[in-house]
Amino acid sequence: MNSTKKRIAFKTLGCRLNQYETDALVSDFDKGGYEIVDFKEQADVVVVNTCTVTNQSDQKSRNMISQAARNNQGSVVVVTGCMANNYKETLEGENKITYVVENNRKGSILNLVDAHFGGELLHPEKLEADVFQFNTVDKSLHTRSAIKIQDGCDNFCTFCIIPTVRGRAVSRPLPQIIENVEDTLANGFKELVITGVNIGRYEWEDKRFEDVLEAILNVPGDFRVRISSLEPDGFGNRLVDLFDHPKLTPHLHLCLQSGSDKVLLRMRRMYDYNRFKNLVERFRDKYTEFNFTTDLIVGFPDESEEDFQESLNAVSTFGFGHVHTFKYSVRKGTRAERMENHLPEKIKNARSARIRQASEENRSRYLSSFIGKEQTVLIETIDARGYATGYGEHYVPVRFKGKGLQKNTFQIVRITRIEGKGEQMRLVGEL
Amino acid sequence: MSIELQQEIKIDESFYKVKEIRQLTDETFSLRLPKSRFNYRAGQHISLGIRGDYQSREYSIYSGENDDHLEVLVKEVKKGYFTPKLSKLKPGDLVEVSGPFGKFRIDEKKIADHKFVFIASGTGIAPFRSMVRTYPQLDYQLIHGVRYGNEAYDRHEYEQERHILCTSGDKTGKVHGRLTTYLKKASFDNNTQFYLCGNSNMIFDALEILKDKGFERDQIHCEVYF
Ligand SMILES: Cc1cc2nc3c(=O)[nH]c(=O)nc-3n(C[C@H](O)[C@H](O)[C@H](O)COP(=O)(O)OP(=O)(O)OC[C@H]3O[C@@H](n4cnc5c(N)ncnc54)[C@H](O)[C@@H]3O)c2cc1C
Ligand code: SF4
């Protein structure tokens, strides 16, 4: 390689798992002697970590690839992530892309790029395929680091492309996870986010998700643990009780997808409304302020007004702190693509707007309930005027001012009011 | 290890030659494939592809865990994309199998002291044949809803008193009418595990009936085909 450092830029789209994988790549390249630059800057290598979960994410991924190629003429453009799996052949045929690397080989991108600059043109298929190959993140733009415990999913929900692009469910051996946790903590991270495609289905030897969670919580150190996103099936009281642990934050992103049992069945979800309700109630009975956030799909094929109303009611019944609303969009090759009675865009738009509004009202109500109370905030940013922002343990965004504040430290903040609207709404507090 | 070698092994593992086709009715047939190294649990499904076609579909495994072939039961959907192609396969043709997938399985710890009620519409009977063949000691009842009596696939394999055929289009079944009509009148022990498989409308109605009878969602397992 040249004596001057090669410059590399990254762009990540989609889920937390992708973000985690980019973070690990950033670390790899940093250690490998590359200079990490912003995506907007000129670079010798650009890695676009794509997402394909909805049509919009496809479009965004395409735009980013074009932008990367346009801004960096003659540079190496590496496209990876779920879109690379789903549209491999098409992407490989595009001149502006140098390499298309599938998810299972993502961890070896440094080898590929090193080889490229060394004059060896490797085909990505020659790279080692291992979904857990990523090294511990040590240089990242975040104070939170993800811990990948699992990859893939074979639930085959009828709307979802992920089983096709991420492959079968595989679980990372527990000793490896703990090693990764210890390394991550040694690198100074204060918040660990347990991540995977369907982490509730963790299965390694006789260990299940709760065992992994407990083992991570029992690692010594000053840190807290968050669970990224969970499918609401198959959890008993053990999970509820684990939240007694002071390191586990009282927040769960529990994907409901629809409030109608009919729709849930056609989505091939493994729970019904009452099961979901029961789980939420068990938590709230014990931890009254527990924050539940969720995903809802509106306008699933054949969703009647009545079905939709059940989703809408669910928003207020469960008092979600945040609802990620997805307008149903067809993913090729999924079962829902072949279902009858796909709804017109107009209906989907209208329903989606109604959910958003209900969700905002909820969010405002939920955030207001913190006024006068305390949150332990992990500082993520401090601006020039000395205002710090970060998340409280309930995964609520908080802004506050203080002297001598430092990034990546915990501060106990008394909440005084809320500010902002919609998605931007947040808590304001003081020390 | 060379990459070529890896690919060869992969192809060998996932492509199977059709061994035998059993025509069960005008529209329904079973495909028998060699089982070789393929291990599965009764109730699971596979994803099936045809060589040269980019589409694939899921099928419950129809054979028992210890049978010497891997079998699926397929109904040709005339306006469908995949099944008309499957119906043209001949012994010796290659199909691609991936899997097994799914959690629609018997909890073996429950076999000794639980009753099992299997509720199926049409080809939804497939995972139950696999379960019955795998666990001969199972205390089960199979409620099968079809239109005509000839759709009671492989009925001679089930003990007569355990097999309740509901026919809505003729009078050849034990029950004349939909299986949900039968379910409403039937009574079941408290320690029953229910397994529902087939189309989502049937499953939805059956679930409601069972919940009305006071059964918990935890004792009801569902596999939705469409
Ligand atoms: C987990 C799982 C297991 C399955 N197991 C089986 C099985 O053991 N045997 C089997 O025949 N099918 C099974 N199916 C359904 C199968 O995957 C296909 O959907 C079916 O074979 C139709 O495919 P197609 O391409 O011909 O029709 P498509 O073009 O996909 O669909 C056309 C329409 O046919 C209807 N349809 C789908 N399946 C059936 C069916 N079985 N009987 C009547 N109408 C149907 C639906 O309304 C569908 O919208 C299973 C599905 C799932 C998800
Ligand atoms: S659980 Fe369903 S929605 Fe989630 S990744 Fe698996 S198939 Fe997709």
XYZ file of C-alpha atoms and ligand atoms in Angstrom:
718
model
C 0.000 0.000 0.000
C 1.127 3.610 -0.549
C 2.821 5.444 2.262
C -0.064 7.937 2.447
C -3.108 6.552 4.127
C -5.990 5.502 1.916
C -9.207 7.275 2.762
C -12.377 5.302 3.340
C -15.968 6.461 3.847
C -19.015 4.513 4.981
C -22.736 4.921 4.550
C -25.182 2.771 6.492
C -28.861 2.297 5.821
C -31.446 0.357 7.741
C -31.367 -1.490 10.993
C -29.226 -1.488 14.085
C -27.604 -4.706 12.990
C -26.317 -2.982 9.877
C -25.106 -0.072 11.995
C -23.267 -2.481 14.249
C -21.660 -4.198 11.309
C -20.506 -0.883 9.843
C -19.076 0.127 13.225
C -17.089 -3.097 13.290
C -15.832 -2.414 9.764
C -14.827 1.116 10.742
C -12.742 -0.384 13.546
C -11.218 -2.931 11.178
C -10.172 -0.302 8.654
C -8.915 2.035 11.351
C -6.680 -0.702 12.709
C -5.751 -1.630 9.148
C -4.201 1.818 8.628
C -6.946 3.553 6.676
C -8.169 7.042 7.344
C -11.889 7.147 8.061
C -13.572 10.139 6.449
C -17.108 11.430 6.270
C -19.338 10.127 3.494
C -19.496 13.621 2.011
C -15.729 13.812 1.653
C -13.578 12.484 -1.152
C -12.415 8.925 -0.485
C -10.451 6.124 -2.120
C -12.929 3.533 -0.946
C -16.627 3.929 -0.250
C -18.630 1.220 1.457
C -22.405 1.412 1.218
C -24.108 -0.930 3.675
C -27.574 -1.266 2.169
C -31.029 -2.219 3.357
C -33.878 -3.779 1.403
C -36.602 -4.123 3.976
C -39.068 -1.833 2.163
C -39.254 -0.337 -1.319
C -38.221 2.995 0.166
C -35.081 1.457 1.611
C -34.258 -0.008 -1.808
C -34.634 3.421 -3.337
C -32.525 5.079 -0.636
C -29.839 2.441 -1.014
C -29.770 2.967 -4.783
C -29.454 6.728 -4.329
C -26.582 6.306 -1.909
C -24.726 3.977 -4.253
C -25.104 6.486 -7.096
C -24.031 9.354 -4.872
C -20.994 7.398 -3.661
C -19.942 6.605 -7.228
C -20.593 10.122 -8.500
C -18.635 11.862 -5.738
C -15.699 9.507 -5.918
C -14.969 8.886 -9.575
C -12.423 6.122 -9.984
C -12.646 5.025 -6.351
C -13.452 1.551 -5.115
C -17.185 1.265 -4.432
C -18.185 -1.662 -2.248
C -21.865 -2.475 -1.889
C -22.872 -4.805 0.904
C -25.883 -5.460 3.141
C -29.278 -6.918 2.419
C -29.699 -5.320 -0.978
C -26.469 -6.999 -2.054
C -28.088 -10.321 -1.233
C -31.435 -9.557 -2.769
C -30.236 -8.004 -6.038
C -26.796 -9.518 -6.329
C -26.813 -10.137 -10.074
C -28.254 -6.735 -10.982
C -25.753 -4.910 -8.793
C -22.839 -6.945 -10.073
C -23.771 -5.834 -13.570
C -23.406 -2.148 -12.707
C -20.151 -0.534 -13.755
C -20.102 2.018 -10.991
C -19.887 -0.743 -8.369
C -16.510 -2.430 -7.870
C -17.532 -5.188 -5.444
C -20.820 -6.628 -4.255
C -20.344 -8.428 -0.959
C -23.112 -10.509 0.565
C -23.985 -10.274 4.262
C -22.200 -13.433 5.306
C -18.926 -12.141 3.872
C -19.281 -8.587 5.097
C -16.808 -9.188 7.921
C -14.007 -9.727 5.368
C -14.281 -6.467 3.438
C -10.938 -5.247 4.775
C -9.235 -8.282 3.192
C -10.959 -7.569 -0.093
C -9.954 -3.902 -0.163
C -6.405 -4.637 1.007
C -6.092 -7.194 -1.785
C -7.461 -4.692 -4.286
C -4.802 -2.100 -3.452
C -2.209 -4.862 -3.414
C -3.059 -5.553 -7.036
C -4.958 -8.780 -6.420
C -8.504 -8.841 -7.719
C -10.420 -11.182 -5.435
C -13.910 -12.292 -6.156
C -15.960 -11.586 -3.016
C -17.038 -15.232 -3.019
C -13.508 -16.157 -2.082
C -13.856 -14.325 1.195
C -14.554 -16.253 4.332
C -18.278 -16.592 5.048
C -19.057 -16.135 8.722
C -21.791 -13.889 10.026
C -20.066 -13.451 13.396
C -16.658 -12.624 12.028
C -16.792 -8.991 13.081
C -14.205 -7.759 15.518
C -15.022 -5.702 18.574
C -15.853 -2.106 17.822
C -13.326 0.270 19.319
C -13.667 3.407 17.322
C -17.114 4.518 16.606
C -19.327 7.504 16.369
C -21.428 6.256 19.238
C -21.397 5.796 22.990
C -23.557 2.744 22.565
C -22.249 -0.420 21.057
C -24.251 -3.299 19.693
C -23.505 -6.860 20.687
C -24.490 -9.241 17.949
C -25.788 -12.472 19.421
C -27.687 -13.936 16.524
C -28.234 -13.612 12.780
C -30.906 -14.727 10.348
C -34.488 -15.745 10.836
C -36.670 -18.575 9.686
C -40.022 -17.326 10.828
C -41.009 -16.410 7.269
C -43.516 -13.738 8.180
C -45.406 -13.342 4.935
C -44.400 -9.702 4.334
C -40.748 -10.056 5.198
C -37.759 -10.471 2.907
C -35.250 -10.889 5.726
C -35.223 -14.708 5.889
C -34.243 -14.646 2.208
C -31.516 -12.026 2.522
C -30.129 -12.811 5.964
C -30.510 -16.577 5.782
C -31.318 -19.123 8.439
C -31.274 -18.359 12.132
C -27.855 -18.910 13.651
C -26.793 -18.123 17.197
C -23.392 -17.004 18.347
C -21.880 -19.249 21.010
C -22.318 -17.712 24.467
C -18.614 -17.706 25.395
C -17.899 -15.657 22.241
C -20.636 -13.212 23.153
C -19.228 -12.703 26.636
C -15.762 -12.205 25.211
C -17.165 -9.604 22.830
C -18.943 -7.885 25.755
C -15.760 -7.767 27.817
C -13.745 -6.357 24.904
C -16.407 -3.763 24.178
C -16.488 -2.643 27.806
C -12.701 -2.527 27.872
C -12.941 -0.153 24.902
C -14.957 2.219 27.057
C -18.533 1.713 25.919
C -21.182 2.373 28.555
C -24.266 1.013 26.870
C -24.593 -2.326 25.139
C -27.436 -3.042 22.778
C -28.216 -6.691 22.259
C -28.712 -7.099 18.558
C -29.591 -9.676 15.938
C -32.307 -10.371 13.400
C -34.569 -12.334 15.728
C -32.784 -12.396 19.057
C -35.660 -14.010 20.967
C -34.973 -17.179 19.000
C -31.469 -17.460 20.371
C -30.548 -21.122 20.697
C -27.065 -22.357 21.416
C -26.650 -25.690 23.203
C -29.118 -25.462 26.092
C -28.899 -21.666 26.284
C -31.787 -19.406 25.357
C -32.201 -15.661 25.105
C -32.797 -15.153 28.821
C -29.585 -17.040 29.635
C -27.581 -14.764 27.341
C -29.158 -11.689 28.835
C -28.443 -12.828 32.363
C -24.847 -13.730 31.526
C -24.254 -10.297 29.976
C -25.822 -8.525 32.959
C -23.521 -10.420 35.274
C -20.360 -9.182 33.581
C -18.779 -6.728 36.069
C -18.498 -3.039 35.144
C -20.288 0.291 34.993
C -22.577 -0.104 32.010
C -26.179 -0.655 31.063
C -27.885 -3.023 28.661
C -30.655 -2.423 26.170
C -32.519 -4.953 24.057
C -32.817 -3.852 20.453
C -36.004 -5.404 19.139
C -37.948 -8.444 20.151
C -40.651 -10.591 18.608
C -43.405 -10.984 21.184
C -43.611 -14.752 21.272
C -42.587 -17.342 23.739
C -41.523 -15.231 26.713
C -42.325 -16.159 30.269
C -41.924 -14.462 33.621
C -38.202 -15.009 33.621
C -37.749 -12.234 31.086
C -39.980 -9.924 33.127
C -38.007 -10.676 36.293
C -34.664 -10.054 34.618
C -35.652 -6.392 34.387
C -35.192 -6.217 38.170
C -31.518 -6.080 37.363
C -30.280 -2.488 37.706
C -28.207 -2.724 34.526
C -31.120 -3.650 32.279
C -32.960 -0.604 30.947
C -36.785 -0.600 31.164
C -37.494 -0.437 27.461
C -38.514 -2.989 24.858
C -39.158 -2.577 21.172
C -41.804 -5.248 20.845
C -43.059 -5.641 17.286
C -46.850 -5.834 17.192
C -47.268 -5.285 13.403
C -51.082 -5.374 13.600
C -53.777 -5.194 16.256
C -56.039 -7.561 14.326
C -55.801 -11.291 14.927
C -56.962 -11.995 11.399
C -54.167 -9.928 9.929
C -51.617 -11.364 12.353
C -52.501 -14.856 11.162
C -52.125 -13.861 7.541
C -48.809 -12.285 8.398
C -47.855 -15.655 9.921
C -46.979 -13.994 13.192
C -46.670 -16.435 16.044
C -48.786 -14.575 18.642
C -52.181 -12.973 18.855
C -53.355 -9.681 20.287
C -54.136 -11.139 23.695
C -50.762 -12.735 24.035
C -49.123 -9.422 23.268
C -51.425 -7.690 25.744
C -50.653 -10.231 28.399
C -46.919 -9.712 27.988
C -47.254 -5.913 28.143
C -49.457 -6.149 31.234
C -47.036 -8.425 33.033
C -44.333 -5.812 32.528
C -46.442 -2.821 33.432
C -47.798 -4.514 36.562
C -44.253 -4.687 37.800
C -42.651 -1.631 36.224
C -45.322 1.026 35.709
C -43.294 3.396 33.540
C -41.858 0.694 31.309
C -41.414 2.006 27.775
C -42.824 -0.098 24.984
C -42.122 0.957 21.435
C -43.322 -0.974 18.422
C -43.561 -1.507 14.657
C -46.935 -1.428 12.932
C -47.645 -2.286 9.310
C -50.641 -0.511 7.860
C -52.437 -1.462 4.675
C -51.457 -5.139 4.658
C -53.295 -6.965 1.828
C -56.999 -7.271 2.603
C -56.726 -5.213 5.831
C -60.295 -4.037 6.464
C -61.203 -0.746 8.137
C -62.149 -2.839 11.154
C -58.747 -4.561 11.210
C -57.051 -1.202 10.911
C -59.146 0.228 13.737
C -57.810 -2.557 15.944
C -54.259 -1.439 15.192
C -55.194 2.150 15.890
C -56.806 1.209 19.196
C -53.732 -0.775 20.134
C -51.622 2.390 19.914
C -53.487 4.040 22.753
C -54.261 0.866 24.694
C -50.589 -0.001 24.997
C -49.433 3.609 25.282
C -46.424 3.024 23.066
C -43.635 5.537 23.590
C -42.997 5.411 19.863
C -44.574 3.655 16.888
C -42.572 2.957 13.794
C -45.269 2.937 11.130
C -44.622 1.062 7.914
C -46.911 1.480 4.991
C -47.182 -2.011 3.560
C -45.110 -2.324 0.415
C -44.667 -5.438 -1.682
C -41.380 -7.280 -1.392
C -40.817 -9.602 -4.313
C -40.683 -13.258 -3.444
C -42.650 -12.946 -0.217
C -45.908 -14.737 0.405
C -47.840 -11.496 0.884
C -46.932 -10.507 -2.666
C -49.248 -13.257 -3.860
C -52.140 -12.398 -1.577
C -55.349 -11.005 -2.897
C -56.778 -7.541 -2.390
C -53.720 -5.320 -2.172
C -54.893 -1.921 -0.998
C -54.602 1.316 -2.978
C -51.864 3.778 -1.954
C -54.490 6.324 -0.980
C -55.938 4.124 1.741
C -52.487 3.152 2.959
C -51.447 6.807 3.171
C -54.564 7.807 5.061
C -54.230 4.943 7.540
C -50.589 5.592 8.042
C -51.302 9.263 8.828
C -53.901 8.264 11.412
C -51.479 5.943 13.170
C -48.812 8.649 13.156
C -51.131 11.122 14.754
C -52.208 8.676 17.453
C -48.603 7.783 18.035
C -47.588 11.411 18.475
C -50.348 12.024 20.985
C -49.170 9.002 22.913
C -45.591 10.036 22.799
C -46.397 13.444 24.156
C -48.446 11.866 26.955
C -45.720 9.366 27.726
C -42.913 11.927 27.753
C -44.967 14.332 29.899
C -45.257 11.639 32.529
C -41.539 12.095 33.231
C -41.812 15.753 34.232
C -40.654 16.110 37.815
C -38.900 12.728 37.745
C -35.315 11.668 37.221
C -33.603 9.890 34.344
C -30.063 8.594 34.173
C -28.782 9.968 30.901
C -25.795 8.665 28.982
C -24.335 11.728 27.275
C -23.911 11.266 23.530
C -23.267 14.813 22.344
C -22.393 18.173 23.879
C -22.879 21.263 21.767
C -20.864 24.504 21.783
C -23.243 26.115 24.262
C -22.758 23.297 26.749
C -26.066 21.503 26.118
C -25.783 17.780 26.403
C -28.106 15.240 24.787
C -28.528 11.557 25.302
C -31.042 8.937 26.273
C -32.467 8.205 29.707
C -32.815 4.624 30.864
C -36.363 4.492 29.484
C -34.964 5.292 26.026
C -36.376 8.789 26.123
C -34.263 11.556 24.559
C -33.136 14.204 27.062
C -31.385 17.556 26.681
C -29.837 19.414 29.598
C -27.112 21.905 30.458
C -24.260 21.553 32.857
C -20.668 22.535 33.522
C -17.733 20.274 32.771
C -19.935 17.630 31.243
C -18.249 14.798 29.408
C -19.396 12.577 26.616
C -19.983 8.933 27.470
C -20.718 9.560 31.150
C -23.930 8.944 33.086
C -25.709 11.936 34.625
C -28.832 11.988 36.768
C -31.142 14.586 35.284
C -34.364 16.006 36.742
C -36.907 16.475 33.958
C -38.587 19.865 33.814
C -40.497 20.009 30.528
C -40.857 18.662 27.001
C -39.938 20.465 23.798
C -40.318 19.910 20.061
C -42.966 18.185 18.018
C -43.538 14.776 16.506
C -40.451 12.651 16.158
C -38.321 15.548 17.406
C -40.139 15.731 20.732
C -37.792 15.343 23.690
C -37.380 15.962 27.385
C -35.540 18.917 28.835
C -34.012 18.665 32.267
C -31.469 19.965 34.725
C -28.833 18.445 36.921
C -10.171 -25.938 0.450
C -11.130 -24.693 -2.967
C -14.280 -22.779 -3.634
C -15.272 -25.130 -6.466
C -15.316 -28.003 -4.045
C -17.549 -26.096 -1.652
C -20.066 -25.390 -4.357
C -20.149 -28.980 -5.461
C -20.950 -30.126 -1.976
C -23.672 -27.523 -1.666
C -25.416 -28.577 -4.866
C -25.225 -32.169 -3.830
C -26.886 -31.339 -0.548
C -29.748 -29.251 -1.775
C -30.834 -30.859 -5.043
C -32.826 -34.052 -4.860
C -34.070 -36.393 -7.542
C -37.782 -37.094 -7.425
C -38.088 -40.783 -6.515
C -41.791 -41.361 -6.839
C -45.032 -39.496 -7.372
C -48.236 -40.767 -5.802
C -51.372 -39.356 -7.400
C -53.900 -39.181 -4.564
C -56.758 -37.356 -6.308
C -57.076 -35.566 -9.641
C -55.483 -32.502 -8.100
C -53.411 -33.779 -5.231
C -50.228 -35.801 -5.300
C -47.277 -36.572 -3.106
C -43.641 -36.187 -4.095
C -41.206 -38.652 -2.648
C -37.568 -37.635 -2.498
C -34.625 -39.578 -1.139
C -34.126 -38.707 2.495
C -30.367 -39.248 2.539
C -28.845 -36.921 5.128
C -31.848 -34.700 5.540
C -32.930 -34.577 9.187
C -36.141 -32.986 10.326
C -38.674 -32.977 13.100
C -42.270 -33.983 12.487
C -44.337 -30.869 11.764
C -41.561 -28.869 10.137
C -41.630 -27.646 6.563
C -39.202 -27.277 3.703
C -38.865 -24.769 0.927
C -39.047 -26.396 -2.472
C -37.697 -25.064 -5.746
C -37.607 -26.426 -9.272
C -34.341 -26.368 -11.133
C -34.205 -23.405 -13.457
C -37.037 -21.531 -11.749
C -36.307 -18.663 -9.397
C -39.436 -19.129 -7.291
C -39.882 -21.481 -4.372
C -42.731 -22.469 -2.057
C -42.983 -23.948 1.401
C -44.358 -27.437 2.005
C -44.934 -29.266 5.256
C -43.139 -32.563 5.452
C -45.609 -35.396 4.959
C -43.346 -38.302 5.895
C -42.406 -39.419 9.413
C -39.011 -38.750 10.935
C -37.970 -42.377 10.497
C -39.333 -42.999 7.020
C -36.758 -43.717 4.373
C -37.893 -40.912 2.097
C -38.746 -37.258 2.373
C -42.294 -36.714 1.199
C -44.527 -33.702 0.619
C -48.228 -33.493 -0.179
C -49.186 -30.968 -2.837
C -52.483 -29.746 -4.119
C -52.377 -28.229 -7.546
C -53.862 -24.748 -7.467
C -55.017 -24.362 -11.051
C -54.420 -20.622 -11.202
C -51.286 -20.856 -9.116
C -47.741 -20.278 -10.306
C -45.798 -23.087 -8.725
C -48.046 -26.086 -8.245
C -48.929 -26.518 -11.952
C -45.161 -26.805 -12.516
C -44.725 -29.219 -9.636
C -47.508 -31.359 -11.030
C -45.534 -31.850 -14.236
C -42.488 -33.287 -12.500
C -41.520 -36.853 -13.301
C -39.383 -39.343 -11.390
C -35.746 -38.437 -11.942
C -36.366 -34.655 -12.188
C -34.386 -32.443 -9.842
C -35.921 -30.288 -7.124
C -34.153 -27.995 -4.703
C -34.845 -28.413 -1.014
C -33.934 -26.039 1.763
C -34.822 -26.350 5.388
C -36.166 -27.828 7.510
C -37.847 -24.825 9.053
C -40.397 -24.095 11.688
C -41.427 -24.603 15.271
C -44.720 -26.361 14.571
C -43.638 -29.439 16.498
C -44.735 -31.799 19.216
C -43.302 -31.165 22.641
C -42.119 -34.697 23.396
C -42.337 -34.131 27.138
C -46.086 -33.748 26.773
C -46.713 -37.018 24.914
C -47.109 -39.137 28.046
C -49.792 -37.080 29.777
C -51.480 -34.923 27.137
C -54.037 -35.428 24.446
C -53.399 -34.031 21.005
C -56.082 -32.655 18.741
C -55.025 -32.018 15.150
C -57.254 -29.753 13.103
C -56.548 -29.553 9.381
C -58.123 -28.184 6.257
C -57.175 -29.770 2.907
C -53.451 -30.392 2.549
C -53.054 -28.987 6.073
C -53.148 -32.631 7.106
C -49.520 -33.026 5.986
C -47.658 -32.230 9.239
C -50.083 -34.423 11.203
C -49.342 -37.491 9.141
C -45.692 -36.866 9.885
C -46.424 -36.589 13.615
C -48.627 -39.677 13.715
C -46.030 -41.728 11.855
C -43.233 -40.447 14.063
C -44.920 -40.934 17.445
C -46.918 -44.187 17.427
C -47.810 -43.745 21.107
C -49.525 -40.387 20.555
C -53.031 -40.030 21.992
C -54.448 -37.989 19.147
C -57.615 -37.062 17.365
C -57.444 -35.820 13.789
C -60.210 -33.532 12.574
C -59.870 -33.113 8.840
C -62.038 -30.703 6.882
C -62.316 -31.201 3.115
C -64.885 -30.688 0.439
C -65.183 -34.270 -0.867
C -64.446 -37.605 0.758
C -61.737 -38.540 -1.738
C -59.570 -35.759 -0.266
C -59.077 -37.744 2.931
C -55.508 -38.436 1.886
C -54.103 -41.771 3.093
C -57.013 -42.170 5.506
C -56.376 -45.887 6.040
C -53.193 -44.946 7.942
C -55.134 -43.424 10.835
C -57.053 -45.429 13.393
C -60.666 -45.075 12.441
C -61.902 -43.835 15.779
C -59.233 -41.132 15.865
C -59.980 -39.780 12.411
C -62.913 -37.415 12.057
C -63.495 -36.517 8.461
C -65.725 -33.507 7.855
C -66.950 -33.191 4.267
C -68.751 -30.036 3.243
C -69.458 -31.009 -0.387
C -70.744 -34.587 -0.039
C -71.973 -36.918 2.654
C -69.098 -39.368 2.756
C -67.475 -37.969 5.902
C -68.271 -38.826 9.511
C -69.478 -35.264 9.790
C -71.400 -33.546 6.999
C -70.439 -29.929 6.991
C -67.506 -27.758 7.927
C -65.063 -28.795 10.566
C -65.873 -25.640 12.531
C -69.467 -26.836 12.930
C -68.114 -30.020 14.425
C -65.668 -28.141 16.651
C -68.403 -26.028 18.168
C -70.227 -29.116 19.401
C -67.215 -31.153 20.425
C -65.752 -31.247 23.886
C -62.105 -31.737 24.754
C -60.136 -32.502 27.902
C -58.347 -29.641 29.632
C -54.957 -31.197 29.080
C -55.262 -31.064 25.294
C -52.671 -29.581 22.963
C -54.292 -28.256 19.793
C -52.538 -28.051 16.444
C -54.203 -26.126 13.618
C -52.976 -26.219 10.056
C -54.287 -24.987 6.728
C -55.827 -21.784 5.454
C -55.977 -18.727 7.681
C -59.762 -18.359 7.627
C -60.274 -21.837 9.027
C -57.550 -21.271 11.599
C -59.036 -17.955 12.668
C -62.512 -19.453 13.145
C -61.186 -22.539 14.913
C -59.080 -20.407 17.250
C -62.105 -18.342 18.226
C -64.123 -21.488 18.942
C -61.372 -22.995 21.076
C -60.800 -19.764 22.974
C -64.561 -19.539 23.606
C -64.383 -23.015 25.066
C -61.853 -21.656 27.547
C -58.624 -23.032 26.122
C -55.490 -20.939 26.490
C -53.642 -19.604 23.468
C -50.523 -21.342 24.780
C -52.049 -24.749 24.182
C -52.982 -23.911 20.591
C -50.338 -24.082 17.856
C -50.927 -22.773 14.349
C -49.369 -23.273 10.935
C -50.857 -20.966 8.321
C -50.557 -21.983 4.653
C -52.294 -19.064 2.959
C -45.420 -23.349 6.129
C -46.220 -23.690 4.902
C -46.452 -25.013 4.592
C -47.197 -25.345 3.458
N -47.424 -26.647 3.199
C -48.164 -27.004 2.128
C -48.442 -28.376 1.863
O -48.030 -29.278 2.601
N -49.167 -28.666 0.753
C -49.647 -27.685 -0.094
O -50.296 -28.021 -1.085
N -49.421 -26.387 0.153
C -48.676 -26.015 1.235
N -48.418 -24.689 1.473
C -48.846 -23.707 0.464
C -47.771 -23.659 -0.641
O -46.594 -23.065 -0.148
C -48.195 -22.825 -1.859
O -48.720 -21.615 -1.450
C -49.222 -23.559 -2.667
O -48.682 -24.782 -3.134
C -49.702 -22.730 -3.855
O -48.617 -22.335 -4.659
P -48.867 -21.785 -6.127
O -47.644 -21.081 -6.569
O -49.374 -22.844 -7.022
O -50.015 -20.744 -5.946
P -49.824 -19.177 -5.730
O -49.675 -18.552 -7.047
O -48.767 -18.944 -4.746
O -51.173 -18.833 -4.950
C -52.471 -18.807 -5.506
C -53.543 -18.915 -4.423
O -53.798 -20.296 -4.134
C -54.342 -20.474 -2.847
N -53.661 -21.616 -2.165
C -52.394 -21.650 -1.687
N -52.104 -22.858 -1.137
C -53.197 -23.627 -1.299
C -53.508 -24.972 -0.949
N -52.613 -25.778 -0.345
N -54.747 -25.413 -1.230
C -55.652 -24.615 -1.848
N -55.404 -23.319 -2.192
C -54.201 -22.828 -1.933
C -54.178 -19.156 -2.156
O -55.404 -18.479 -2.082
C -53.197 -18.386 -3.014
O -53.390 -17.019 -2.873
C -47.698 -24.328 2.613
C -47.451 -23.000 2.934
C -46.728 -22.675 4.056
C -46.486 -21.244 4.387
S -39.608 -12.513 12.653
Fe -40.738 -12.118 10.800
S -40.482 -9.915 10.484
Fe -38.871 -10.520 11.901
S -37.109 -10.991 10.593
Fe -38.194 -12.916 10.938
S -39.559 -13.107 9.182
Fe -38.904 -10.966 9.267
